[in-house]
Short mmCIF file of C-alpha atoms and ligand atoms in Angstrom, two decimals:
data_model
loop_
_atom_site.label_atom_id
_atom_site.label_comp_id
_atom_site.label_asym_id
_atom_site.label_seq_id
_atom_site.Cartn_x
_atom_site.Cartn_y
_atom_site.Cartn_z
CA MET U 443 133.41 119.42 107.38
CA ASN U 444 134.19 123.16 106.49
CA LEU U 445 136.39 123.49 103.10
CA VAL U 446 138.27 126.13 100.85
CA LEU U 447 138.76 125.30 97.18
CA PHE U 448 141.09 127.90 95.06
CA GLY U 449 143.13 127.80 91.91
CA PRO U 450 142.78 129.56 88.72
CA PRO U 451 139.65 130.40 86.10
CA GLY U 452 138.42 126.53 84.81
CA VAL U 453 140.44 124.91 87.15
CA GLY U 454 137.90 122.70 88.06
CA LYS U 455 136.45 124.51 91.34
CA GLY U 456 132.92 124.62 90.23
CA THR U 457 132.80 121.24 88.70
CA GLN U 458 134.52 119.42 91.63
CA GLY U 459 132.95 121.61 94.63
CA GLU U 460 129.31 120.78 93.17
CA ARG U 461 129.61 117.52 93.45
CA PHE U 462 131.77 116.90 96.56
CA SER U 463 129.36 118.87 98.57
CA SER U 464 126.77 117.42 97.16
CA GLU U 465 127.33 113.90 98.18
CA HIS U 466 128.60 115.41 101.58
CA GLY U 467 124.96 117.32 102.48
CA MET U 468 127.67 119.89 102.67
CA SER U 469 126.29 123.81 101.78
CA HIS U 470 128.63 124.75 98.49
CA LEU U 471 128.84 128.44 98.70
CA ALA U 472 130.17 128.85 95.08
CA MET U 473 131.40 133.18 95.02
CA GLY U 474 131.14 133.14 91.65
CA ASP U 475 127.01 132.02 91.53
CA ILE U 476 126.15 134.32 94.53
CA LEU U 477 127.82 137.33 92.52
CA ARG U 478 125.94 136.24 89.15
CA ALA U 479 122.32 135.48 91.15
CA ALA U 480 122.44 138.89 92.49
CA VAL U 481 123.42 140.42 89.04
CA ARG U 482 120.67 139.03 87.65
CA ASP U 483 118.38 139.65 90.32
CA GLU U 484 119.14 142.81 89.88
CA THR U 485 120.04 143.87 93.64
CA GLY U 486 121.93 146.28 94.52
CA ALA U 487 125.13 144.17 95.31
CA GLY U 488 124.77 143.01 92.21
CA LYS U 489 124.76 145.99 90.20
CA GLN U 490 127.63 147.02 92.09
CA ALA U 491 129.38 144.30 91.15
CA ARG U 492 128.26 143.75 87.09
CA ALA U 493 130.90 146.13 86.02
CA TYR U 494 133.63 144.36 87.71
CA MET U 495 133.05 140.62 86.58
CA ASP U 496 132.04 141.91 83.20
CA ALA U 497 135.83 143.11 83.12
CA GLY U 498 137.11 139.54 84.53
CA LYS U 499 138.75 141.74 87.74
CA LEU U 500 137.92 141.09 91.37
CA VAL U 501 134.62 142.92 93.39
CA PRO U 502 135.87 144.90 95.70
CA ASP U 503 136.70 143.25 98.87
CA ALA U 504 134.03 144.78 101.58
CA LEU U 505 131.01 143.32 99.11
CA VAL U 506 132.39 140.00 98.76
CA VAL U 507 132.96 139.80 102.59
CA SER U 508 129.82 140.61 103.17
CA MET U 509 127.84 138.33 101.00
CA ILE U 510 130.00 135.22 101.65
CA GLU U 511 129.45 136.32 105.34
CA ASP U 512 125.34 136.25 104.89
CA ARG U 513 125.72 133.16 103.70
CA MET U 514 127.53 131.27 106.04
CA ALA U 515 125.56 132.64 108.84
CA ALA U 516 122.72 131.08 106.87
CA ASP U 517 123.93 128.11 105.43
CA ALA U 518 126.98 127.07 107.53
CA ALA U 519 125.57 124.43 109.95
CA ALA U 520 125.43 121.28 107.89
CA GLY U 521 129.18 121.86 106.94
CA PHE U 522 130.26 124.38 104.05
CA LEU U 523 132.49 124.22 100.80
CA LEU U 524 133.98 127.59 99.69
CA ASP U 525 134.61 127.74 96.23
CA GLY U 526 135.99 130.91 94.65
CA PHE U 527 136.09 132.75 98.31
CA PRO U 528 139.04 133.34 99.43
CA ARG U 529 140.59 135.30 96.24
CA ASN U 530 143.14 137.13 97.46
CA VAL U 531 145.71 137.80 101.35
CA ALA U 532 142.80 140.41 102.44
CA GLN U 533 139.93 138.38 101.91
CA ALA U 534 141.83 135.21 103.56
CA GLU U 535 142.36 137.05 106.36
CA ALA U 536 138.83 138.85 106.49
CA LEU U 537 137.61 134.67 106.31
CA ASP U 538 139.62 133.38 109.12
CA ALA U 539 138.16 137.23 111.31
CA MET U 540 134.99 135.50 110.10
CA LEU U 541 134.87 132.28 111.26
CA ALA U 542 136.44 132.84 114.76
CA ARG U 543 133.40 134.95 115.07
CA HIS U 544 131.21 132.34 114.27
CA GLY U 545 133.28 129.83 115.90
CA LEU U 546 133.93 127.89 113.14
CA THR U 547 137.13 126.36 111.76
CA LEU U 548 138.91 124.93 108.35
CA ASP U 549 139.37 121.47 107.86
CA LYS U 550 140.93 121.40 104.66
CA VAL U 551 142.15 124.01 101.91
CA VAL U 552 142.42 122.74 99.02
CA PHE U 553 144.69 124.43 96.26
CA MET U 554 144.01 122.96 92.31
CA ASP U 555 146.12 123.70 89.87
CA ALA U 556 146.55 122.60 86.05
CA PRO U 557 148.68 124.40 83.60
CA GLU U 558 147.41 126.99 81.55
CA SER U 559 146.38 124.96 78.22
CA HIS U 560 144.57 122.91 79.89
CA LEU U 561 142.73 125.61 81.43
CA LEU U 562 142.28 127.58 78.21
CA GLU U 563 140.68 124.96 76.87
CA ARG U 564 138.10 124.12 79.32
CA LEU U 565 136.78 127.58 79.61
CA SER U 566 136.99 128.35 75.75
CA GLY U 567 134.36 124.95 75.78
CA ARG U 568 132.17 125.83 79.15
CA LEU U 569 128.37 126.29 78.11
CA VAL U 570 126.60 126.98 81.17
CA CYS U 571 122.66 127.05 82.08
CA ARG U 572 120.93 130.58 81.99
CA ALA U 573 117.73 129.21 83.90
CA CYS U 574 119.73 126.92 86.42
CA GLY U 575 123.61 128.02 86.11
CA PHE U 576 124.64 123.83 85.71
CA GLY U 577 127.79 123.92 84.15
CA PHE U 578 128.68 121.79 81.23
CA HIS U 579 131.62 121.58 78.58
CA ARG U 580 131.53 121.09 74.63
CA HIS U 581 133.93 117.82 73.92
CA TYR U 582 134.61 117.15 78.24
CA SER U 583 130.95 117.25 79.05
CA PRO U 584 128.50 117.47 76.50
CA PRO U 585 125.05 117.95 77.32
CA ARG U 586 122.64 114.93 76.20
CA GLU U 587 120.68 117.65 73.72
CA ALA U 588 122.88 120.03 71.62
CA GLY U 589 122.40 123.34 73.78
CA ARG U 590 119.85 122.20 75.82
CA CYS U 591 120.24 121.71 79.36
CA ASP U 592 120.22 118.17 80.89
CA ARG U 593 118.80 119.08 84.56
CA CYS U 594 115.83 121.79 83.27
CA GLY U 595 115.71 121.57 79.37
CA GLY U 596 116.98 125.76 80.29
CA GLU U 597 119.38 127.41 76.69
CA LEU U 598 122.92 127.00 77.22
CA SER U 599 125.31 129.70 76.34
CA GLN U 600 128.97 130.71 76.99
CA ARG U 601 129.65 132.84 80.22
CA GLU U 602 130.45 136.82 79.24
CA ASP U 603 133.36 136.27 81.07
CA ASP U 604 134.87 133.54 79.07
CA ARG U 605 135.45 135.38 76.09
CA GLU U 606 138.71 134.88 75.43
CA ASP U 607 139.78 138.44 76.01
CA VAL U 608 138.24 138.26 79.77
CA VAL U 609 140.04 135.50 80.46
CA VAL U 610 143.02 136.75 79.44
CA HIS U 611 142.87 139.46 82.12
CA ARG U 612 141.37 136.85 84.40
CA LEU U 613 143.88 134.72 84.39
CA HIS U 614 146.70 138.08 84.58
CA VAL U 615 144.57 138.70 87.84
CA TYR U 616 144.64 135.49 89.80
CA ASN U 617 148.77 135.19 88.83
CA GLU U 618 148.94 138.49 91.12
CA GLN U 619 146.31 138.40 93.11
CA THR U 620 144.91 134.71 93.80
CA GLU U 621 148.40 132.19 93.27
CA PRO U 622 149.55 134.58 96.82
CA LEU U 623 147.17 131.88 98.84
CA VAL U 624 149.66 129.48 98.13
CA ALA U 625 152.25 130.97 100.27
CA TYR U 626 149.87 132.11 102.91
CA TYR U 627 147.70 128.53 103.35
CA ARG U 628 150.96 126.26 102.63
CA GLY U 629 152.33 125.17 106.42
CA LYS U 630 149.21 125.46 108.20
CA ALA U 631 147.11 122.87 108.62
CA GLY U 632 145.16 120.82 106.44
CA PHE U 633 146.76 122.11 103.07
CA ILE U 634 146.55 120.36 100.38
CA LYS U 635 148.18 121.22 96.83
CA LEU U 636 146.06 118.89 93.92
CA ASP U 637 147.07 117.64 90.56
CA ALA U 638 143.94 119.10 88.47
CA SER U 639 145.07 118.15 84.95
CA GLY U 640 143.25 114.68 84.98
CA GLU U 641 140.05 114.25 83.18
CA MET U 642 137.05 114.71 85.99
CA GLN U 643 136.35 111.58 87.46
CA ALA U 644 140.62 111.32 88.23
CA VAL U 645 140.57 114.85 90.11
CA TYR U 646 137.28 113.50 91.86
CA THR U 647 139.00 110.77 93.34
CA ALA U 648 142.11 112.61 94.27
CA LEU U 649 140.08 114.95 96.11
CA LYS U 650 138.24 112.44 98.40
CA GLU U 651 141.20 110.82 98.94
CA ALA U 652 143.03 113.54 99.94
CA VAL U 653 140.09 115.69 101.72
CA GLU U 654 138.46 112.12 103.99
CA GLY U 655 141.96 110.15 103.62
P1 AP5 Y 1088 134.45 132.49 89.46
O1 AP5 Y 1088 133.12 132.18 88.64
O2 AP5 Y 1088 134.34 132.20 90.72
O3 AP5 Y 1088 135.24 132.45 88.30
P2 AP5 Y 1088 136.30 131.23 88.37
O4 AP5 Y 1088 136.60 131.67 89.75
O5 AP5 Y 1088 137.29 132.18 87.77
O6 AP5 Y 1088 136.38 129.75 88.31
P3 AP5 Y 1088 135.52 129.27 86.98
O7 AP5 Y 1088 133.89 129.06 87.52
O8 AP5 Y 1088 135.81 130.08 85.46
O9 AP5 Y 1088 136.07 128.12 86.53
P4 AP5 Y 1088 136.19 126.64 87.52
O10 AP5 Y 1088 137.64 126.77 88.27
O11 AP5 Y 1088 134.87 126.88 88.73
O12 AP5 Y 1088 135.76 125.80 86.62
P5 AP5 Y 1088 134.49 124.80 86.43
O13 AP5 Y 1088 134.42 123.88 87.43
O14 AP5 Y 1088 133.73 125.81 85.96
O15 AP5 Y 1088 134.25 134.25 89.46
C1 AP5 Y 1088 133.19 134.70 88.06
C2 AP5 Y 1088 134.42 136.53 88.60
O16 AP5 Y 1088 133.29 136.62 89.48
C3 AP5 Y 1088 135.54 136.40 88.68
O17 AP5 Y 1088 136.34 136.98 87.58
C4 AP5 Y 1088 135.12 138.06 89.62
O18 AP5 Y 1088 134.88 139.25 89.18
C5 AP5 Y 1088 134.11 137.79 90.66
N1 AP5 Y 1088 134.37 137.32 92.23
C6 AP5 Y 1088 134.31 135.87 92.46
N2 AP5 Y 1088 134.79 135.26 93.32
C7 AP5 Y 1088 135.47 136.53 94.27
C8 AP5 Y 1088 135.86 136.83 94.97
N3 AP5 Y 1088 136.24 136.05 96.23
N4 AP5 Y 1088 136.12 138.21 95.32
C9 AP5 Y 1088 136.07 139.43 94.00
N5 AP5 Y 1088 135.21 138.85 92.84
C10 AP5 Y 1088 134.90 137.75 92.66
O19 AP5 Y 1088 134.93 124.12 84.91
C11 AP5 Y 1088 135.66 125.00 83.75
C12 AP5 Y 1088 135.10 124.09 82.72
O20 AP5 Y 1088 136.03 122.69 82.80
C13 AP5 Y 1088 133.75 123.28 82.47
O21 AP5 Y 1088 133.25 123.22 81.02
C14 AP5 Y 1088 134.16 121.92 82.72
O22 AP5 Y 1088 133.00 121.24 83.24
C15 AP5 Y 1088 135.28 121.40 82.28
N6 AP5 Y 1088 136.24 120.82 83.54
C16 AP5 Y 1088 136.24 120.74 84.95
N7 AP5 Y 1088 137.40 119.94 85.09
C17 AP5 Y 1088 137.23 119.13 83.76
C18 AP5 Y 1088 138.74 117.87 83.65
N8 AP5 Y 1088 139.42 117.68 84.77
N9 AP5 Y 1088 138.44 117.77 82.36
C19 AP5 Y 1088 138.19 118.36 81.88
N10 AP5 Y 1088 137.42 119.70 81.53
C20 AP5 Y 1088 136.48 119.90 83.38
#
């Protein structure tokens, strides 16, 4: 099965995508995680991407398209879940061309949505492990020990781009550049609109029903 999850910052793409892909034996190709790993490892792509990410802007299309195609070629055999790619219409067109080159198709494209007040609350409370990248939330999924990752014991911190001023810009970029993907995918086979405003388990159950049902 090959899926796309898209939606605004903080809607829960990473949370739901991680769980769904691991329960279904698929590769979770999360563009933000791929970029953050490149920044951490100080690769050429990471050095180019860093300033865009810190400012909450989109990284140039050519760079993210080539990074995601490399990962897809390496990791797509058992199915994949794309999270955070595509993020504008040009990237969606590049994805269509990429899938055709690799003889692949998308089974479902899931648009996750929630009111902006929920997004702000989720992003302002997010904590991420500096070592393994696993995500928590101060109130909605707190770690067992304050400040420590349940998975690896690493230190938890706030993401640089979850500062309030950057979040405001990321939401603006989403509305201008990513929201038009709804019109691009609506009407195509496999498009699903998912209400992601409920609590995590309820959203997961709805996602499973929508994709599998
Ligand atoms: P990326 O990391 O993809 O950021 P994003 O799309 O803004 O999404 P987030 O990771 O902020 O949110 P999410 O929807 O995954 O929510 P999460 O599950 O963590 O991208 C970062 C940057 O990289 C971009 O700004 C850009 O610069 C660059 N980039 C990435 N892709 C690109 C592309 N294709 N092209 C160009 N540039 C690109 O949940 C958030 C919090 O809420 C967590 O704390 C979680 O525990 C909590 N939570 C989740 N669900 C619920 C719920 N139902 N109830 C309560 N709390 C919840």
